[in-house]
Amino acid sequence: MTFRALPSVDRLIRAVRSDGADMPHELVREAARAVLNEARTSISAGHPPPDLSTLVAAVQARLRADVTPSLRPLINATGVIIQTNLGRAPLSAAACAAMQEVGSGYSNLEYDLAQGERGSRHVHLESLLVQLTGAEAALVVNNNAAAVYLVLIAMAAGREVIVSRGQAVEIGGGFRIPDVLRASGALLIEVGTTNRTYARDYTAAITERTALILRVHTSNFRLIGFVHEPPLAELTAVAHTHGIPLLDDLGSGTLIDTRQFGLPPEPTVQESVAAGADLVTFSGDKLLGGPQAGIIVGRRELIARLRRHPLARALRVDKCTIAGLTATLHSYLRGTALREIPVWQLISTPLTALQARAERIAGELRTAGIPALMVDCASAIGGGSLPGATQPSAGVALPPAGCGATALAHRLRMANPPVITRIVDDQVLCDLRSVFPHEDTTLINVVREVWQ
């Protein structure tokens, strides 16, 4: 053993300080102790002791890691536009500016400027959502799961909620409709079968204990073949005939018709409201393209009931979310969402534009000695939206560079900034459907660096 070759903690700290480290003493001391412990373990395994400069470099690296945020930006080259693991919807420039402006100072979050007295944070978004959806009122909470849970606990605790058996689903992240109902105190009444449910099944299940009919949009999977679900208008007719509210959980939720981009139809919020749904819940950070939020629109008296529930305070959104969502909704109101909201920018990008960018990127990489190729591929919307639907896309295929595709993909993930790709036919594919044009040069530089 050659432990004596290691410096003391104090000596290592002095060496780190003399090399320019300007960190709190406690942080430097903990890093020094950790590095020396690692060195002792290495020596015990038969390795030679590191010299002082190596130890100093290790301490400095640990200090940099300590003060570097673990949450950081990256390039999404997976082709999945609303990638849940990668932060879902990128925010528009207007949304980011609004969040910074409101977040950096004071605001009239809960202050009525005209009356000079306490106001409500709910007023900032409600009128916009009413205009855009046709609903009577609106409420915003911190995500769509919270929106559904609030409705259930406020309106159905201790009573029955009727759901089609084919819609008693797990939406994602372990969020299961039966579990949410149970946690809210509501009793799940399943009707129909997995593949076929009719309006008469709902009618037959209604009792004096029925509090709600719940329709869940199957946004993350698709049943095909011998299937049937009653249209929403037919279901609302059943509910209203019996004086029962209907909750339509859209999950992702969109204000724009997706068919114009060659995609299957995704039910819009406006359609749900027009079809008679009493409450509609959807996400703010998926196809809407805003910050994380759960949005509830519907009948005025029901929204007021939700707003009065004690849980509403626990689930409310902060000033930055309100500012970002307001800016996002203004893009829809102005009719500029397709060019201002990143999700719709990416969805609406023509294939020819993607192919041209892929050819240019592949050409620059080949000039650098990297055998890259432009390839046609298919991308997904993601985020629990349009299950099974893809868009034609184009990307850059990288051969495994002698280390294997998995190893190359890992190198790209560990780069600065990280580049997240997918592997197709033992090649690393950078799908440009989810890469912004301003990121192309950075993508080229990262590939060049990891290839060396």
Coordinates of C-alpha atoms in Angstrom, one line a residue:
M1 CA 0.0 0.0 0.0
T2 CA 1.2 3.5 -0.8
F3 CA -1.3 5.6 1.0
R4 CA 1.4 7.8 2.4
A5 CA 1.9 9.2 -1.1
L6 CA -1.4 10.9 -0.9
P7 CA -1.5 14.5 0.4
S8 CA -3.5 15.5 3.4
V9 CA -7.0 17.0 3.0
D10 CA -5.6 20.5 3.9
R11 CA -2.7 20.2 1.5
L12 CA -5.0 19.2 -1.3
I13 CA -7.3 22.1 -0.5
R14 CA -4.4 24.6 -0.6
A15 CA -3.4 23.2 -4.0
V16 CA -6.9 23.5 -5.3
R17 CA -7.1 27.1 -4.0
S18 CA -3.8 28.0 -5.5
D19 CA -5.1 26.7 -8.9
G20 CA -7.8 29.4 -8.8
A21 CA -10.8 27.6 -7.3
D22 CA -13.1 30.1 -5.7
M23 CA -15.7 28.1 -3.9
P24 CA -17.0 27.9 -0.3
H25 CA -14.5 26.1 2.0
E26 CA -17.0 23.5 3.1
L27 CA -17.7 22.5 -0.6
V28 CA -14.0 22.3 -1.4
R29 CA -13.3 20.2 1.7
E30 CA -16.0 17.7 0.9
A31 CA -14.8 17.4 -2.7
A32 CA -11.2 16.9 -1.5
R33 CA -12.3 14.2 0.9
A34 CA -14.3 12.4 -1.7
V35 CA -11.4 12.4 -4.2
L36 CA -9.0 11.2 -1.6
N37 CA -11.3 8.3 -0.7
E38 CA -11.6 7.4 -4.3
A39 CA -7.8 7.4 -4.6
R40 CA -7.5 5.1 -1.5
T41 CA -9.9 2.7 -3.1
S42 CA -8.0 2.7 -6.3
I43 CA -4.7 2.1 -4.5
S44 CA -6.3 -0.8 -2.6
A45 CA -7.1 -2.3 -5.9
G46 CA -3.5 -2.3 -6.9
H47 CA -3.3 0.9 -8.9
P48 CA -0.5 3.5 -8.4
P49 CA -1.2 6.6 -6.4
P50 CA -2.3 9.6 -8.5
D51 CA 0.0 12.7 -8.4
L52 CA -1.1 16.0 -6.9
S53 CA -2.0 17.6 -10.2
T54 CA -4.3 14.7 -11.0
L55 CA -6.0 15.0 -7.6
V56 CA -6.4 18.7 -8.0
A57 CA -8.0 18.2 -11.4
A58 CA -10.4 15.6 -9.9
V59 CA -11.4 17.9 -7.2
Q60 CA -12.0 20.7 -9.7
A61 CA -14.1 18.4 -11.8
R62 CA -16.2 17.4 -8.8
L63 CA -16.7 21.1 -7.9
R64 CA -17.9 21.9 -11.4
A65 CA -20.3 19.0 -11.2
D66 CA -21.6 20.2 -7.8
V67 CA -22.5 23.7 -9.2
T68 CA -23.7 22.6 -12.6
P69 CA -27.5 22.2 -12.8
S70 CA -28.5 18.6 -13.6
L71 CA -31.4 20.0 -15.7
R72 CA -30.0 21.4 -18.9
P73 CA -30.9 22.0 -22.5
L74 CA -30.3 19.4 -25.2
I75 CA -31.0 18.7 -28.8
N76 CA -33.9 16.4 -29.4
A77 CA -33.0 14.4 -32.5
T78 CA -35.4 11.5 -31.7
G79 CA -38.1 12.8 -34.1
V80 CA -40.6 12.7 -31.3
I81 CA -41.9 16.2 -31.1
I82 CA -43.6 16.1 -27.7
Q83 CA -41.1 13.9 -25.9
T84 CA -42.2 13.5 -22.3
N85 CA -38.8 12.6 -21.1
L86 CA -37.2 15.6 -22.8
G87 CA -39.5 18.2 -21.3
R88 CA -42.5 17.9 -23.6
A89 CA -43.4 21.1 -25.5
P90 CA -40.7 23.7 -26.0
L91 CA -42.0 27.2 -25.2
S92 CA -42.5 30.0 -27.6
A93 CA -40.2 33.1 -27.5
A94 CA -43.3 35.1 -26.3
A95 CA -44.0 32.7 -23.5
C96 CA -40.4 32.7 -22.3
A97 CA -40.3 36.5 -22.4
A98 CA -43.5 36.8 -20.5
M99 CA -42.4 34.3 -17.8
Q100 CA -39.1 36.2 -17.4
E101 CA -40.8 39.6 -17.3
V102 CA -43.4 38.6 -14.6
G103 CA -41.0 36.4 -12.7
S104 CA -38.3 39.0 -12.3
G105 CA -40.4 41.4 -10.4
Y106 CA -43.7 42.1 -8.7
S107 CA -47.0 41.6 -10.5
N108 CA -50.8 41.9 -10.1
L109 CA -51.1 38.2 -9.6
E110 CA -53.8 38.5 -7.0
Y111 CA -54.4 42.2 -7.0
D112 CA -57.3 44.1 -8.6
L113 CA -55.7 47.3 -10.0
A114 CA -59.0 49.0 -10.7
Q115 CA -60.4 48.4 -7.2
G116 CA -57.1 48.6 -5.3
E117 CA -57.8 45.4 -3.4
R118 CA -57.2 41.7 -3.4
G119 CA -58.1 40.0 -6.6
S120 CA -58.0 36.4 -8.1
R121 CA -55.2 34.8 -10.0
H122 CA -57.8 32.8 -12.0
V123 CA -59.0 35.9 -13.9
H124 CA -55.8 36.2 -16.0
L125 CA -56.5 33.1 -18.1
E126 CA -60.2 32.5 -17.9
S127 CA -61.4 35.0 -20.4
L128 CA -58.8 33.8 -23.0
L129 CA -59.9 30.2 -22.6
V130 CA -63.5 31.1 -22.8
Q131 CA -62.9 33.0 -26.1
L132 CA -60.9 30.2 -27.6
T133 CA -63.0 27.2 -26.5
G134 CA -66.6 28.5 -26.4
A135 CA -66.9 27.3 -22.8
E136 CA -68.6 29.4 -20.1
A137 CA -65.7 29.4 -17.6
A138 CA -62.3 28.0 -17.0
L139 CA -59.9 27.0 -14.3
V140 CA -56.1 26.2 -14.5
V141 CA -54.2 23.8 -12.2
N142 CA -50.7 22.4 -12.3
N143 CA -51.3 19.4 -14.7
N144 CA -54.0 17.4 -16.4
A145 CA -53.8 14.6 -13.8
A146 CA -54.5 17.2 -11.1
A147 CA -57.4 18.6 -13.2
V148 CA -59.1 15.2 -13.4
Y149 CA -58.5 14.4 -9.8
L150 CA -59.9 17.8 -8.7
V151 CA -63.1 17.2 -10.7
L152 CA -63.5 13.7 -9.3
I153 CA -62.9 14.6 -5.6
A154 CA -65.0 17.8 -5.8
M155 CA -68.0 16.2 -7.6
A156 CA -68.0 12.5 -7.1
A157 CA -66.4 11.6 -3.7
G158 CA -68.5 8.8 -2.2
R159 CA -70.6 8.4 -5.4
E160 CA -70.4 6.5 -8.7
V161 CA -68.6 7.5 -11.9
I162 CA -69.5 5.6 -15.1
V163 CA -66.6 4.8 -17.4
S164 CA -66.4 2.6 -20.5
R165 CA -64.3 -0.5 -19.8
G166 CA -62.2 0.3 -22.8
Q167 CA -61.3 3.7 -21.3
A168 CA -60.3 2.5 -17.8
V169 CA -56.7 3.0 -18.9
E170 CA -53.2 3.8 -17.7
I171 CA -52.4 7.2 -19.3
G172 CA -48.7 7.2 -18.4
G173 CA -46.3 7.3 -15.5
G174 CA -48.5 4.9 -13.5
F175 CA -51.5 7.3 -13.8
R176 CA -54.4 4.8 -14.0
I177 CA -58.0 5.9 -14.2
P178 CA -59.3 3.3 -11.7
D179 CA -56.6 4.2 -9.2
V180 CA -57.4 7.9 -9.5
L181 CA -61.1 7.3 -9.0
R182 CA -60.3 5.2 -5.9
A183 CA -58.0 7.8 -4.5
S184 CA -60.7 10.5 -5.0
G185 CA -63.3 8.5 -3.1
A186 CA -65.4 7.9 -6.1
L187 CA -66.7 4.4 -7.1
L188 CA -65.8 3.2 -10.6
I189 CA -68.7 1.7 -12.6
E190 CA -67.4 0.0 -15.7
V191 CA -69.7 -0.5 -18.6
G192 CA -69.5 -2.2 -22.0
T193 CA -66.5 -4.3 -23.0
T194 CA -62.9 -3.5 -23.9
N195 CA -63.7 -3.0 -27.6
R196 CA -67.4 -2.1 -27.8
T197 CA -69.5 0.1 -25.6
Y198 CA -72.8 1.7 -26.5
A199 CA -74.9 4.6 -25.1
R200 CA -77.4 2.1 -23.8
D201 CA -74.7 0.6 -21.5
Y202 CA -74.3 4.0 -19.8
T203 CA -78.1 4.4 -19.5
A204 CA -78.4 1.0 -17.9
A205 CA -75.7 1.8 -15.3
I206 CA -77.2 5.1 -14.1
T207 CA -78.6 5.1 -10.5
E208 CA -79.4 7.6 -7.9
R209 CA -75.7 7.4 -6.8
T210 CA -74.3 8.3 -10.1
A211 CA -72.3 11.6 -9.9
L212 CA -70.6 11.7 -13.3
I213 CA -70.2 10.1 -16.7
L214 CA -66.5 10.2 -17.6
R215 CA -65.2 9.9 -21.1
V216 CA -61.4 9.3 -21.4
H217 CA -59.8 10.0 -24.7
T218 CA -57.5 7.1 -25.5
S219 CA -54.7 9.4 -26.4
N220 CA -51.8 7.0 -26.0
F221 CA -53.1 3.8 -27.7
R222 CA -55.6 2.9 -30.4
L223 CA -58.1 0.0 -30.7
I224 CA -58.8 -1.1 -34.3
G225 CA -61.1 -3.6 -35.8
F226 CA -64.4 -4.6 -34.2
V227 CA -64.7 -1.5 -31.9
H228 CA -67.4 1.0 -31.0
E229 CA -67.7 4.0 -28.7
P230 CA -70.7 6.3 -28.7
P231 CA -70.0 9.8 -30.2
L232 CA -69.6 12.4 -27.5
A233 CA -72.9 14.2 -28.5
E234 CA -74.7 10.9 -28.0
L235 CA -73.1 10.4 -24.6
T236 CA -73.9 13.9 -23.5
A237 CA -77.5 13.4 -24.5
V238 CA -77.6 10.4 -22.1
A239 CA -76.0 12.4 -19.3
H240 CA -78.2 15.4 -19.7
T241 CA -81.4 13.3 -20.0
H242 CA -80.7 12.0 -16.5
G243 CA -79.4 15.3 -15.1
I244 CA -75.8 14.0 -14.8
P245 CA -72.7 16.1 -15.7
L246 CA -70.3 14.6 -18.3
L247 CA -66.5 15.0 -17.9
D248 CA -64.5 14.7 -21.1
D249 CA -60.8 14.1 -20.4
L250 CA -59.0 14.9 -23.6
G251 CA -55.5 14.3 -22.2
S252 CA -53.3 16.2 -24.6
G253 CA -56.0 18.5 -26.0
T254 CA -55.6 20.6 -29.1
L255 CA -57.2 23.9 -30.4
I256 CA -56.0 23.2 -34.0
D257 CA -57.3 20.6 -36.4
T258 CA -54.5 18.1 -36.9
R259 CA -55.8 16.8 -40.3
Q260 CA -54.3 19.7 -42.2
F261 CA -50.9 18.2 -41.6
G262 CA -51.8 14.8 -42.9
L263 CA -52.4 13.4 -39.4
P264 CA -55.4 11.6 -38.1
P265 CA -58.1 13.8 -36.4
E266 CA -57.4 14.6 -32.8
P267 CA -60.5 15.8 -30.9
T268 CA -60.3 19.5 -30.3
V269 CA -61.4 21.2 -27.1
Q270 CA -63.9 23.4 -29.1
E271 CA -65.5 20.2 -30.4
S272 CA -66.0 18.8 -27.0
V273 CA -67.5 21.9 -25.7
A274 CA -69.8 22.2 -28.7
A275 CA -70.9 18.6 -28.3
G276 CA -72.2 19.4 -24.8
A277 CA -69.5 18.2 -22.4
D278 CA -70.1 19.8 -19.1
L279 CA -66.4 19.8 -18.2
V280 CA -63.4 19.3 -20.4
T281 CA -59.8 18.7 -19.1
F282 CA -56.6 18.8 -21.1
S283 CA -52.9 19.6 -20.8
G284 CA -51.2 22.9 -21.4
D285 CA -47.8 21.5 -22.2
K286 CA -48.5 19.0 -25.0
L287 CA -50.3 20.0 -28.3
L288 CA -51.3 23.3 -26.8
G289 CA -47.5 24.1 -26.7
G290 CA -47.4 26.0 -23.4
P291 CA -46.0 25.4 -19.9
Q292 CA -47.1 22.5 -17.8
A293 CA -50.7 23.0 -16.7
G294 CA -54.0 21.2 -16.4
I295 CA -56.9 23.2 -17.9
I296 CA -60.5 22.7 -17.1
V297 CA -63.2 24.4 -19.2
G298 CA -67.0 24.0 -19.0
R299 CA -70.2 25.2 -17.3
R300 CA -69.9 28.2 -15.1
E301 CA -71.5 26.7 -12.0
L302 CA -69.3 23.6 -12.1
I303 CA -66.1 25.6 -12.5
A304 CA -67.2 27.8 -9.6
R305 CA -67.7 24.6 -7.5
L306 CA -64.2 23.4 -8.4
R307 CA -62.7 26.7 -7.6
R308 CA -64.2 26.7 -4.1
H309 CA -62.8 23.2 -3.2
P310 CA -59.9 23.3 -0.8
L311 CA -57.8 21.2 -3.1
A312 CA -57.9 23.9 -5.8
R313 CA -55.5 26.0 -3.7
A314 CA -53.0 23.1 -3.4
L315 CA -53.1 22.6 -7.2
R316 CA -53.0 26.2 -8.3
V317 CA -50.4 27.4 -10.8
D318 CA -47.8 30.1 -10.1
K319 CA -47.3 33.5 -11.7
C320 CA -44.7 32.3 -14.3
T321 CA -47.0 29.5 -15.5
I322 CA -49.9 32.0 -15.8
A323 CA -47.7 34.4 -17.8
G324 CA -46.3 31.7 -20.1
L325 CA -49.7 30.2 -20.7
T326 CA -51.3 33.6 -21.4
A327 CA -48.7 34.4 -24.0
T328 CA -49.3 31.0 -25.6
L329 CA -53.0 31.5 -25.7
H330 CA -52.6 34.9 -27.3
S331 CA -50.8 33.2 -30.2
Y332 CA -54.0 31.2 -30.8
L333 CA -56.2 34.3 -30.4
R334 CA -54.1 36.2 -33.0
G335 CA -54.1 33.2 -35.4
T336 CA -50.3 33.0 -35.3
A337 CA -49.9 29.7 -33.4
L338 CA -48.5 27.8 -36.4
R339 CA -45.6 30.2 -36.8
E340 CA -45.0 31.2 -33.1
I341 CA -45.5 28.0 -31.1
P342 CA -42.6 25.6 -31.5
V343 CA -44.7 22.4 -31.4
W344 CA -46.8 23.6 -34.4
Q345 CA -43.7 24.9 -36.1
L346 CA -42.2 21.4 -36.0
I347 CA -45.4 19.6 -37.0
S348 CA -46.0 21.9 -39.9
T349 CA -42.5 21.9 -41.4
P350 CA -42.6 20.6 -45.0
L351 CA -40.8 17.4 -45.7
T352 CA -38.8 19.1 -48.5
A353 CA -37.4 21.6 -45.9
L354 CA -36.3 18.7 -43.7
Q355 CA -34.7 16.9 -46.6
A356 CA -32.7 20.0 -47.7
R357 CA -31.4 20.5 -44.1
A358 CA -30.5 16.8 -43.8
E359 CA -28.6 16.9 -47.1
R360 CA -26.7 20.0 -46.0
I361 CA -25.8 18.5 -42.6
A362 CA -24.7 15.2 -44.1
G363 CA -22.6 17.0 -46.7
E364 CA -20.8 19.0 -44.1
L365 CA -20.1 15.9 -42.0
R366 CA -18.8 14.0 -45.0
T367 CA -16.5 17.0 -45.7
A368 CA -15.2 16.4 -42.2
G369 CA -14.5 12.7 -43.0
I370 CA -17.7 11.4 -41.4
P371 CA -19.6 9.0 -43.7
A372 CA -23.1 10.5 -43.0
L373 CA -26.1 10.1 -45.2
M374 CA -29.4 11.8 -45.6
V375 CA -32.2 9.3 -45.1
D376 CA -36.0 9.5 -45.2
C377 CA -37.7 8.3 -42.0
A378 CA -40.9 8.7 -40.0
S379 CA -41.5 10.7 -36.8
A380 CA -44.1 10.6 -34.1
I381 CA -46.0 13.4 -32.4
G382 CA -45.6 11.8 -28.9
G383 CA -46.8 13.0 -25.5
G384 CA -49.9 10.8 -25.6
S385 CA -51.1 12.4 -28.8
L386 CA -52.2 10.7 -32.0
P387 CA -51.2 7.1 -31.1
G388 CA -49.7 5.2 -34.0
A389 CA -49.7 8.2 -36.2
T390 CA -46.4 9.3 -37.9
Q391 CA -45.3 12.0 -40.2
P392 CA -42.8 11.7 -43.0
S393 CA -39.5 13.1 -42.0
A394 CA -35.8 13.3 -42.9
G395 CA -32.7 12.8 -40.9
V396 CA -29.0 12.1 -40.9
A397 CA -27.8 8.5 -40.5
L398 CA -24.4 8.0 -38.8
P399 CA -22.6 4.6 -39.1
P400 CA -21.4 3.2 -35.8
A401 CA -17.8 4.6 -36.2
G402 CA -16.1 1.4 -35.2
C403 CA -17.5 1.5 -31.7
G404 CA -21.1 0.3 -32.3
A405 CA -24.3 2.3 -32.6
T406 CA -25.1 2.0 -28.9
A407 CA -21.7 3.5 -27.9
L408 CA -22.0 6.3 -30.5
A409 CA -25.4 7.2 -29.2
H410 CA -24.0 7.3 -25.7
R411 CA -21.2 9.6 -26.7
L412 CA -23.7 12.0 -28.3
R413 CA -25.8 11.9 -25.1
M414 CA -22.8 12.8 -23.0
A415 CA -21.7 15.7 -25.2
N416 CA -22.2 19.4 -24.5
P417 CA -25.0 19.9 -25.4
P418 CA -26.3 16.4 -25.2
V419 CA -27.8 15.1 -28.5
I420 CA -30.5 12.5 -28.1
T421 CA -31.0 10.2 -31.1
R422 CA -32.5 6.8 -32.0
I423 CA -30.9 3.7 -33.5
V424 CA -32.3 2.3 -36.7
D425 CA -30.7 -0.6 -38.6
D426 CA -27.6 -0.4 -36.5
Q427 CA -27.1 3.3 -37.4
V428 CA -27.5 6.3 -35.2
L429 CA -30.3 8.4 -36.7
C430 CA -30.7 12.2 -36.1
D431 CA -34.3 12.8 -37.1
L432 CA -34.7 16.5 -38.0
R433 CA -38.4 16.7 -37.4
S434 CA -37.7 17.5 -33.8
V435 CA -34.6 19.6 -34.3
F436 CA -34.9 23.3 -34.8
P437 CA -33.1 24.9 -37.7
H438 CA -31.0 27.1 -35.4
E439 CA -29.6 23.9 -33.8
D440 CA -28.2 22.5 -37.1
T441 CA -24.7 24.0 -36.7
T442 CA -24.5 22.8 -33.1
L443 CA -25.5 19.3 -34.1
I444 CA -22.8 19.3 -36.8
N445 CA -20.2 20.4 -34.2
V446 CA -21.2 17.9 -31.6
V447 CA -21.1 15.0 -34.1
R448 CA -17.6 16.1 -35.2
E449 CA -16.4 16.2 -31.6
V450 CA -17.6 12.8 -30.6
W451 CA -16.4 11.2 -33.8
Q452 CA -12.8 12.0 -33.2

